[in-house]
């Protein structure tokens, strides 16, 4: 399944039906427009997930294809993110200690690391499916 569709489906039950974001999705707007609506309405997790998918090239990028998100790829992305984090931040400590994805994701969200939190959320979703 296309990553954009997967993101939209994972958030569909949480959107207010009368929101601009829901309206944009209903009319088939592009991910950039939906992300802009989500940002304006404070739906930052959805906006972050869509921006990340757009930056990485969406379904055409093997790293974002859910069938290709194996443990090795996730570990490589976590390592990449970890190198950018200061040693004292909670997210870095959790990555270093090998904490569960849920814990790392929560810390990343609290620390404003939206793209990392989004990536981990998607990985958690994929793990739940398998």
Short mmCIF file of N, CA, C and O in Angstrom, two decimals:
data_model
loop_
_atom_site.label_atom_id
_atom_site.label_comp_id
_atom_site.label_asym_id
_atom_site.label_seq_id
_atom_site.Cartn_x
_atom_site.Cartn_y
_atom_site.Cartn_z
N UNK A 1 0.85 -1.19 0.00
CA UNK A 1 0.00 0.00 0.00
C UNK A 1 0.89 1.25 0.00
O UNK A 1 1.89 1.30 0.69
N UNK A 2 0.51 2.23 -0.75
CA UNK A 2 1.22 3.50 -0.81
C UNK A 2 1.32 4.08 0.60
O UNK A 2 0.35 4.09 1.35
N UNK A 3 2.49 4.60 0.97
CA UNK A 3 2.72 5.11 2.32
C UNK A 3 1.80 6.28 2.64
O UNK A 3 1.33 6.41 3.77
N UNK A 4 1.51 7.14 1.68
CA UNK A 4 0.60 8.27 1.92
C UNK A 4 -0.78 7.75 2.30
O UNK A 4 -1.38 8.20 3.28
N UNK A 5 -1.28 6.77 1.55
CA UNK A 5 -2.59 6.19 1.86
C UNK A 5 -2.57 5.53 3.24
O UNK A 5 -3.52 5.64 4.00
N UNK A 6 -1.48 4.87 3.55
CA UNK A 6 -1.36 4.20 4.84
C UNK A 6 -1.40 5.23 5.98
O UNK A 6 -2.08 5.03 6.98
N UNK A 7 -0.70 6.34 5.81
CA UNK A 7 -0.69 7.39 6.83
C UNK A 7 -2.10 7.95 7.01
O UNK A 7 -2.59 8.09 8.13
N UNK A 8 -2.75 8.26 5.89
CA UNK A 8 -4.10 8.83 5.96
C UNK A 8 -5.08 7.87 6.62
O UNK A 8 -5.91 8.30 7.44
N UNK A 9 -4.97 6.60 6.31
CA UNK A 9 -5.85 5.61 6.93
C UNK A 9 -5.59 5.48 8.42
O UNK A 9 -6.53 5.33 9.21
N UNK A 10 -4.33 5.56 8.83
CA UNK A 10 -4.02 5.41 10.24
C UNK A 10 -4.53 6.59 11.08
O UNK A 10 -4.79 6.44 12.27
N UNK A 11 -4.72 7.75 10.45
CA UNK A 11 -5.22 8.92 11.17
C UNK A 11 -6.71 9.16 10.94
O UNK A 11 -7.29 10.03 11.59
N UNK A 12 -7.33 8.43 10.03
CA UNK A 12 -8.71 8.74 9.62
C UNK A 12 -9.70 8.75 10.78
O UNK A 12 -10.59 9.59 10.82
N UNK A 13 -9.58 7.88 11.72
CA UNK A 13 -10.52 7.81 12.83
C UNK A 13 -10.35 8.90 13.86
O UNK A 13 -11.23 9.10 14.71
N UNK A 14 -9.25 9.65 13.79
CA UNK A 14 -8.98 10.67 14.80
C UNK A 14 -9.29 12.09 14.32
O UNK A 14 -9.20 13.02 15.11
N UNK A 15 -9.66 12.24 13.06
CA UNK A 15 -9.89 13.57 12.50
C UNK A 15 -11.33 14.03 12.74
O UNK A 15 -12.26 13.25 12.49
N UNK A 16 -11.52 15.26 13.17
CA UNK A 16 -12.88 15.79 13.25
C UNK A 16 -13.49 15.84 11.84
O UNK A 16 -12.85 16.28 10.90
N UNK A 17 -14.70 15.37 11.71
CA UNK A 17 -15.33 15.25 10.39
C UNK A 17 -15.53 16.60 9.70
O UNK A 17 -15.56 16.68 8.49
N UNK A 18 -15.66 17.68 10.49
CA UNK A 18 -15.88 19.00 9.91
C UNK A 18 -14.58 19.80 9.73
O UNK A 18 -14.61 20.99 9.45
N UNK A 19 -13.44 19.13 9.85
CA UNK A 19 -12.16 19.83 9.74
C UNK A 19 -11.78 20.05 8.27
O UNK A 19 -12.23 19.34 7.38
N UNK A 20 -10.92 21.03 8.05
CA UNK A 20 -10.38 21.29 6.72
C UNK A 20 -9.53 20.11 6.25
O UNK A 20 -9.51 19.78 5.07
N UNK A 21 -8.85 19.48 7.20
CA UNK A 21 -8.01 18.33 6.86
C UNK A 21 -8.86 17.19 6.31
O UNK A 21 -8.54 16.61 5.27
N UNK A 22 -9.95 16.88 7.00
CA UNK A 22 -10.85 15.81 6.54
C UNK A 22 -11.44 16.16 5.18
O UNK A 22 -11.57 15.30 4.30
N UNK A 23 -11.79 17.44 4.99
CA UNK A 23 -12.34 17.87 3.70
C UNK A 23 -11.30 17.71 2.59
O UNK A 23 -11.63 17.28 1.48
N UNK A 24 -10.06 18.06 2.87
CA UNK A 24 -8.99 17.93 1.87
C UNK A 24 -8.78 16.46 1.50
O UNK A 24 -8.62 16.13 0.32
N UNK A 25 -8.83 15.59 2.48
CA UNK A 25 -8.68 14.16 2.21
C UNK A 25 -9.85 13.66 1.37
O UNK A 25 -9.66 12.95 0.39
N UNK A 26 -11.07 14.08 1.72
CA UNK A 26 -12.27 13.64 1.00
C UNK A 26 -12.26 14.04 -0.47
O UNK A 26 -12.71 13.29 -1.32
N UNK A 27 -11.73 15.22 -0.75
CA UNK A 27 -11.73 15.68 -2.14
C UNK A 27 -10.51 15.20 -2.92
O UNK A 27 -10.33 15.53 -4.08
N UNK A 28 -9.66 14.40 -2.26
CA UNK A 28 -8.52 13.83 -2.95
C UNK A 28 -7.35 14.78 -3.13
O UNK A 28 -6.58 14.64 -4.08
N UNK A 29 -7.21 15.74 -2.23
CA UNK A 29 -6.11 16.71 -2.32
C UNK A 29 -4.77 15.98 -2.18
O UNK A 29 -4.69 14.87 -1.65
N UNK A 30 -3.73 16.62 -2.63
CA UNK A 30 -2.38 16.06 -2.53
C UNK A 30 -1.87 16.09 -1.10
O UNK A 30 -2.40 16.82 -0.26
N UNK A 31 -0.84 15.31 -0.82
CA UNK A 31 -0.33 15.24 0.55
C UNK A 31 0.19 16.56 1.09
O UNK A 31 0.07 16.83 2.29
N UNK A 32 0.73 17.41 0.21
CA UNK A 32 1.23 18.71 0.68
C UNK A 32 0.09 19.59 1.19
O UNK A 32 0.20 20.23 2.23
N UNK A 33 -1.03 19.59 0.46
CA UNK A 33 -2.19 20.39 0.88
C UNK A 33 -2.79 19.83 2.16
O UNK A 33 -3.15 20.58 3.07
N UNK A 34 -2.89 18.51 2.25
CA UNK A 34 -3.43 17.89 3.46
C UNK A 34 -2.54 18.20 4.65
O UNK A 34 -3.02 18.54 5.73
N UNK A 35 -1.23 18.13 4.45
CA UNK A 35 -0.28 18.44 5.53
C UNK A 35 -0.41 19.89 5.96
O UNK A 35 -0.35 20.20 7.16
N UNK A 36 -0.60 20.81 5.01
CA UNK A 36 -0.77 22.22 5.36
C UNK A 36 -2.03 22.43 6.18
O UNK A 36 -2.02 23.17 7.17
N UNK A 37 -3.12 21.77 5.79
CA UNK A 37 -4.37 21.86 6.57
C UNK A 37 -4.16 21.28 7.96
O UNK A 37 -4.60 21.87 8.96
N UNK A 38 -3.50 20.15 8.04
CA UNK A 38 -3.26 19.50 9.33
C UNK A 38 -2.41 20.40 10.24
O UNK A 38 -2.69 20.53 11.43
N UNK A 39 -1.41 21.03 9.67
CA UNK A 39 -0.57 21.94 10.45
C UNK A 39 -1.39 23.11 10.98
O UNK A 39 -1.30 23.46 12.16
N UNK A 40 -2.21 23.71 10.12
CA UNK A 40 -3.03 24.85 10.52
C UNK A 40 -4.02 24.48 11.63
O UNK A 40 -4.36 25.31 12.46
N UNK A 41 -4.44 23.21 11.63
CA UNK A 41 -5.42 22.76 12.63
C UNK A 41 -4.77 22.10 13.84
O UNK A 41 -5.46 21.56 14.70
N UNK A 42 -3.44 22.15 13.92
CA UNK A 42 -2.74 21.60 15.08
C UNK A 42 -2.62 20.09 15.09
O UNK A 42 -2.33 19.50 16.12
N UNK A 43 -2.81 19.46 13.94
CA UNK A 43 -2.69 18.00 13.82
C UNK A 43 -1.25 17.67 13.42
O UNK A 43 -0.98 17.20 12.31
N UNK A 44 -0.34 17.93 14.34
CA UNK A 44 1.09 17.89 14.02
C UNK A 44 1.62 16.49 13.71
O UNK A 44 2.52 16.35 12.89
N UNK A 45 1.07 15.46 14.34
CA UNK A 45 1.55 14.11 14.04
C UNK A 45 1.23 13.73 12.60
O UNK A 45 2.08 13.18 11.89
N UNK A 46 0.02 14.05 12.16
CA UNK A 46 -0.37 13.77 10.77
C UNK A 46 0.48 14.59 9.81
O UNK A 46 1.02 14.07 8.84
N UNK A 47 0.61 15.88 10.09
CA UNK A 47 1.39 16.76 9.22
C UNK A 47 2.84 16.27 9.13
O UNK A 47 3.42 16.20 8.04
N UNK A 48 3.42 15.90 10.27
CA UNK A 48 4.81 15.42 10.28
C UNK A 48 4.98 14.15 9.48
O UNK A 48 5.95 14.00 8.73
N UNK A 49 4.02 13.24 9.62
CA UNK A 49 4.09 11.98 8.87
C UNK A 49 4.02 12.24 7.37
O UNK A 49 4.78 11.65 6.60
N UNK A 50 3.13 13.14 6.96
CA UNK A 50 3.00 13.44 5.53
C UNK A 50 4.23 14.17 5.00
O UNK A 50 4.70 13.87 3.91
N UNK A 51 4.74 15.14 5.76
CA UNK A 51 5.94 15.85 5.32
C UNK A 51 7.11 14.89 5.18
O UNK A 51 7.86 14.95 4.20
N UNK A 52 7.27 13.99 6.14
CA UNK A 52 8.36 13.01 6.08
C UNK A 52 8.23 12.14 4.84
O UNK A 52 9.20 11.91 4.12
N UNK A 53 7.02 11.65 4.58
CA UNK A 53 6.80 10.80 3.41
C UNK A 53 7.09 11.56 2.12
O UNK A 53 7.70 11.01 1.20
N UNK A 54 6.67 12.82 2.06
CA UNK A 54 6.93 13.63 0.86
C UNK A 54 8.42 13.90 0.69
O UNK A 54 8.94 13.82 -0.43
N UNK A 55 9.12 14.21 1.78
CA UNK A 55 10.56 14.47 1.70
C UNK A 55 11.32 13.25 1.22
O UNK A 55 12.30 13.37 0.49
N UNK A 56 10.89 12.08 1.65
CA UNK A 56 11.60 10.86 1.31
C UNK A 56 11.16 10.25 -0.01
O UNK A 56 11.66 9.22 -0.42
N UNK A 57 10.18 10.83 -0.66
CA UNK A 57 9.78 10.34 -1.98
C UNK A 57 8.61 9.41 -1.98
O UNK A 57 8.32 8.77 -2.98
N UNK A 58 7.91 9.27 -0.86
CA UNK A 58 6.69 8.46 -0.80
C UNK A 58 6.89 7.02 -1.17
O UNK A 58 7.91 6.41 -0.88
N UNK A 59 5.90 6.47 -1.84
CA UNK A 59 5.89 5.03 -2.14
C UNK A 59 7.00 4.63 -3.08
O UNK A 59 7.36 3.46 -3.14
N UNK A 60 7.57 5.57 -3.82
CA UNK A 60 8.64 5.24 -4.74
C UNK A 60 9.97 4.99 -4.05
O UNK A 60 10.92 4.54 -4.67
N UNK A 61 10.04 5.26 -2.76
CA UNK A 61 11.27 5.09 -2.02
C UNK A 61 11.21 3.78 -1.25
O UNK A 61 10.35 3.58 -0.41
N UNK A 62 12.14 2.88 -1.49
CA UNK A 62 12.13 1.58 -0.84
C UNK A 62 12.22 1.68 0.67
O UNK A 62 11.69 0.85 1.39
N UNK A 63 12.88 2.71 1.19
CA UNK A 63 13.00 2.86 2.64
C UNK A 63 11.66 3.14 3.30
O UNK A 63 11.47 2.88 4.47
N UNK A 64 10.70 3.71 2.54
CA UNK A 64 9.39 3.99 3.10
C UNK A 64 8.34 2.98 2.71
O UNK A 64 7.22 3.04 3.16
N UNK A 65 8.69 2.03 1.90
CA UNK A 65 7.75 0.98 1.53
C UNK A 65 7.59 0.07 2.73
O UNK A 65 8.57 -0.52 3.19
N UNK A 66 6.37 -0.07 3.27
CA UNK A 66 6.19 -0.85 4.48
C UNK A 66 6.72 -2.28 4.36
O UNK A 66 7.19 -2.84 5.33
N UNK A 67 6.64 -2.87 3.18
CA UNK A 67 7.14 -4.23 3.03
C UNK A 67 8.66 -4.28 3.16
O UNK A 67 9.22 -5.33 3.44
N UNK A 68 9.34 -3.15 2.98
CA UNK A 68 10.79 -3.12 3.08
C UNK A 68 11.30 -2.62 4.41
O UNK A 68 12.50 -2.54 4.62
N UNK A 69 10.40 -2.27 5.32
CA UNK A 69 10.81 -1.74 6.62
C UNK A 69 11.14 -2.90 7.55
O UNK A 69 10.35 -3.30 8.37
N UNK A 70 12.31 -3.44 7.37
CA UNK A 70 12.75 -4.56 8.17
C UNK A 70 13.60 -4.04 9.31
O UNK A 70 13.98 -2.87 9.34
N UNK A 71 13.91 -4.91 10.25
CA UNK A 71 14.66 -4.48 11.41
C UNK A 71 15.98 -3.81 11.05
O UNK A 71 16.38 -2.84 11.68
N UNK A 72 16.66 -4.30 10.03
CA UNK A 72 17.94 -3.71 9.64
C UNK A 72 17.79 -2.26 9.19
O UNK A 72 18.60 -1.41 9.56
N UNK A 73 16.76 -1.99 8.42
CA UNK A 73 16.52 -0.63 7.95
C UNK A 73 16.16 0.28 9.12
O UNK A 73 16.64 1.41 9.22
N UNK A 74 15.31 -0.20 10.00
CA UNK A 74 14.92 0.59 11.17
C UNK A 74 16.13 0.88 12.04
O UNK A 74 16.32 2.02 12.49
N UNK A 75 16.96 -0.12 12.27
CA UNK A 75 18.17 0.08 13.07
C UNK A 75 19.09 1.11 12.44
O UNK A 75 19.66 1.96 13.14
N UNK A 76 19.22 1.05 11.12
CA UNK A 76 20.08 2.02 10.42
C UNK A 76 19.54 3.44 10.55
O UNK A 76 20.29 4.38 10.78
N UNK A 77 18.23 3.59 10.41
CA UNK A 77 17.62 4.92 10.54
C UNK A 77 17.74 5.44 11.97
O UNK A 77 18.00 6.63 12.18
N UNK A 78 17.55 4.56 12.95
CA UNK A 78 17.70 4.97 14.35
C UNK A 78 19.13 5.43 14.62
O UNK A 78 19.35 6.44 15.28
N UNK A 79 20.09 4.69 14.08
CA UNK A 79 21.50 5.05 14.26
C UNK A 79 21.78 6.41 13.63
O UNK A 79 22.46 7.24 14.20
N UNK A 80 21.20 6.64 12.46
CA UNK A 80 21.36 7.91 11.77
C UNK A 80 20.79 9.07 12.60
O UNK A 80 21.43 10.11 12.77
N UNK A 81 19.59 8.87 13.13
CA UNK A 81 18.99 9.90 13.98
C UNK A 81 19.81 10.11 15.25
O UNK A 81 20.00 11.24 15.69
N UNK A 82 20.28 9.02 15.83
CA UNK A 82 21.01 9.10 17.09
C UNK A 82 22.25 9.97 16.95
O UNK A 82 22.60 10.72 17.86
N UNK A 83 22.93 9.89 15.82
CA UNK A 83 24.14 10.68 15.60
C UNK A 83 23.87 12.17 15.62
O UNK A 83 24.76 12.96 15.89
N UNK A 84 22.63 12.56 15.37
CA UNK A 84 22.27 13.97 15.33
C UNK A 84 21.79 14.50 16.67
O UNK A 84 21.57 15.70 16.82
N UNK A 85 21.63 13.63 17.66
CA UNK A 85 21.06 14.02 18.95
C UNK A 85 22.14 14.30 19.97
O UNK A 85 23.16 13.60 20.02
N UNK A 86 21.91 15.29 20.84
CA UNK A 86 22.86 15.52 21.93
C UNK A 86 22.81 14.35 22.93
O UNK A 86 21.75 13.74 23.13
N UNK A 87 23.94 14.05 23.53
CA UNK A 87 24.03 12.89 24.42
C UNK A 87 23.06 12.95 25.59
O UNK A 87 22.58 11.93 26.06
N UNK A 88 22.73 14.13 26.07
CA UNK A 88 21.90 14.26 27.25
C UNK A 88 20.41 14.16 27.03
O UNK A 88 19.65 14.08 28.00
N UNK A 89 19.94 14.14 25.79
CA UNK A 89 18.49 14.13 25.59
C UNK A 89 17.93 12.73 25.87
O UNK A 89 18.61 11.71 25.71
N UNK A 90 16.70 12.71 26.33
CA UNK A 90 16.04 11.46 26.72
C UNK A 90 15.95 10.47 25.55
O UNK A 90 16.17 9.27 25.72
N UNK A 91 15.63 10.97 24.38
CA UNK A 91 15.52 10.10 23.21
C UNK A 91 16.85 9.40 22.93
O UNK A 91 16.88 8.18 22.68
N UNK A 92 17.95 10.12 23.00
CA UNK A 92 19.28 9.53 22.77
C UNK A 92 19.57 8.46 23.82
O UNK A 92 20.07 7.38 23.48
N UNK A 93 19.24 8.75 25.07
CA UNK A 93 19.48 7.77 26.14
C UNK A 93 18.70 6.49 25.88
O UNK A 93 19.21 5.39 26.08
N UNK A 94 17.44 6.63 25.46
CA UNK A 94 16.62 5.46 25.21
C UNK A 94 17.13 4.65 24.01
O UNK A 94 17.13 3.42 24.04
N UNK A 95 17.56 5.34 22.95
CA UNK A 95 18.13 4.64 21.80
C UNK A 95 19.38 3.87 22.23
O UNK A 95 19.54 2.70 21.90
N UNK A 96 20.25 4.55 22.99
CA UNK A 96 21.49 3.93 23.45
C UNK A 96 21.24 2.69 24.32
O UNK A 96 22.00 1.73 24.29
N UNK A 97 20.16 2.75 25.10
CA UNK A 97 19.88 1.63 26.01
C UNK A 97 19.12 0.49 25.35
O UNK A 97 18.88 -0.54 25.96
N UNK A 98 18.72 0.69 24.08
CA UNK A 98 17.98 -0.36 23.38
C UNK A 98 16.54 -0.47 23.84
O UNK A 98 15.94 -1.55 23.81
N UNK A 99 15.95 0.65 24.25
CA UNK A 99 14.58 0.67 24.73
C UNK A 99 13.60 0.27 23.64
O UNK A 99 13.95 0.25 22.45
N UNK A 100 12.38 -0.04 24.05
CA UNK A 100 11.33 -0.41 23.09
C UNK A 100 10.99 0.79 22.21
O UNK A 100 11.13 1.94 22.61
N UNK A 101 10.50 0.51 21.00
CA UNK A 101 10.14 1.56 20.05
C UNK A 101 9.12 2.53 20.65
O UNK A 101 9.19 3.73 20.42
N UNK A 102 8.16 1.99 21.40
CA UNK A 102 7.12 2.84 21.98
C UNK A 102 7.72 3.89 22.91
O UNK A 102 7.31 5.05 22.89
N UNK A 103 8.70 3.48 23.72
CA UNK A 103 9.34 4.41 24.65
C UNK A 103 10.13 5.49 23.90
O UNK A 103 10.07 6.67 24.25
N UNK A 104 10.88 5.06 22.90
CA UNK A 104 11.68 6.00 22.11
C UNK A 104 10.76 6.97 21.39
O UNK A 104 10.99 8.18 21.37
N UNK A 105 9.67 6.46 20.83
CA UNK A 105 8.71 7.29 20.11
C UNK A 105 8.08 8.34 21.02
O UNK A 105 7.96 9.52 20.65
N UNK A 106 7.69 7.94 22.23
CA UNK A 106 7.09 8.89 23.18
C UNK A 106 8.08 9.99 23.55
O UNK A 106 7.72 11.17 23.59
N UNK A 107 9.33 9.61 23.81
CA UNK A 107 10.35 10.60 24.15
C UNK A 107 10.60 11.54 22.98
O UNK A 107 10.71 12.76 23.16
N UNK A 108 10.68 10.99 21.78
CA UNK A 108 10.91 11.81 20.59
C UNK A 108 9.78 12.81 20.41
O UNK A 108 10.02 13.99 20.10
N UNK A 109 8.55 12.37 20.60
CA UNK A 109 7.40 13.27 20.47
C UNK A 109 7.47 14.40 21.50
O UNK A 109 7.27 15.56 21.18
N UNK A 110 7.79 14.06 22.75
CA UNK A 110 7.89 15.06 23.82
C UNK A 110 9.00 16.07 23.54
O UNK A 110 8.89 17.23 23.92
N UNK A 111 10.06 15.61 22.89
CA UNK A 111 11.20 16.49 22.62
C UNK A 111 11.09 17.20 21.27
O UNK A 111 12.03 17.85 20.83
N UNK A 112 9.95 17.04 20.59
CA UNK A 112 9.72 17.73 19.33
C UNK A 112 10.43 17.12 18.14
O UNK A 112 10.60 17.79 17.12
N UNK A 113 10.84 15.89 18.24
CA UNK A 113 11.53 15.20 17.14
C UNK A 113 10.48 14.49 16.29
O UNK A 113 10.38 13.26 16.26
N UNK A 114 9.69 15.28 15.57
CA UNK A 114 8.52 14.78 14.88
C UNK A 114 8.83 13.73 13.83
O UNK A 114 8.14 12.71 13.74
N UNK A 115 9.85 13.94 13.03
CA UNK A 115 10.13 12.97 11.97
C UNK A 115 10.56 11.63 12.56
O UNK A 115 10.18 10.58 12.05
N UNK A 116 11.32 11.65 13.66
CA UNK A 116 11.71 10.40 14.31
C UNK A 116 10.49 9.73 14.92
O UNK A 116 10.29 8.52 14.75
N UNK A 117 9.66 10.49 15.61
CA UNK A 117 8.46 9.92 16.22
C UNK A 117 7.55 9.31 15.16
O UNK A 117 6.98 8.23 15.35
N UNK A 118 7.42 9.98 14.04
CA UNK A 118 6.59 9.48 12.94
C UNK A 118 7.15 8.18 12.38
O UNK A 118 6.40 7.22 12.16
N UNK A 119 8.45 8.14 12.16
CA UNK A 119 9.07 6.93 11.64
C UNK A 119 8.84 5.77 12.61
O UNK A 119 8.48 4.66 12.19
N UNK A 120 9.00 6.02 13.89
CA UNK A 120 8.82 4.95 14.87
C UNK A 120 7.36 4.53 14.97
O UNK A 120 7.06 3.34 15.15
N UNK A 121 6.45 5.49 14.86
CA UNK A 121 5.02 5.16 14.87
C UNK A 121 4.71 4.21 13.72
O UNK A 121 4.01 3.21 13.90
N UNK A 122 5.21 4.51 12.54
CA UNK A 122 4.98 3.66 11.38
C UNK A 122 5.59 2.27 11.60
O UNK A 122 4.99 1.25 11.23
N UNK A 123 6.77 2.22 12.19
CA UNK A 123 7.42 0.93 12.47
C UNK A 123 6.59 0.12 13.47
O UNK A 123 6.43 -1.10 13.31
N UNK A 124 6.06 0.80 14.48
CA UNK A 124 5.20 0.12 15.46
C UNK A 124 3.97 -0.45 14.78
O UNK A 124 3.57 -1.59 15.05
N UNK A 125 3.36 0.35 13.89
CA UNK A 125 2.18 -0.10 13.17
C UNK A 125 2.50 -1.34 12.34
O UNK A 125 1.72 -2.30 12.30
N UNK A 126 3.63 -1.32 11.68
CA UNK A 126 4.02 -2.44 10.84
C UNK A 126 4.29 -3.69 11.69
O UNK A 126 3.91 -4.79 11.31
N UNK A 127 4.91 -3.51 12.85
CA UNK A 127 5.16 -4.64 13.74
C UNK A 127 3.85 -5.25 14.22
O UNK A 127 3.72 -6.45 14.33
N UNK A 128 2.86 -4.41 14.49
CA UNK A 128 1.55 -4.89 14.95
C UNK A 128 0.85 -5.72 13.88
O UNK A 128 0.10 -6.62 14.19
N UNK A 129 1.11 -5.41 12.62
CA UNK A 129 0.48 -6.13 11.50
C UNK A 129 1.11 -7.50 11.26
O UNK A 129 0.49 -8.35 10.68
N UNK A 130 2.38 -7.63 11.65
CA UNK A 130 3.06 -8.90 11.36
C UNK A 130 3.03 -9.85 12.53
O UNK A 130 2.52 -9.65 13.54
#
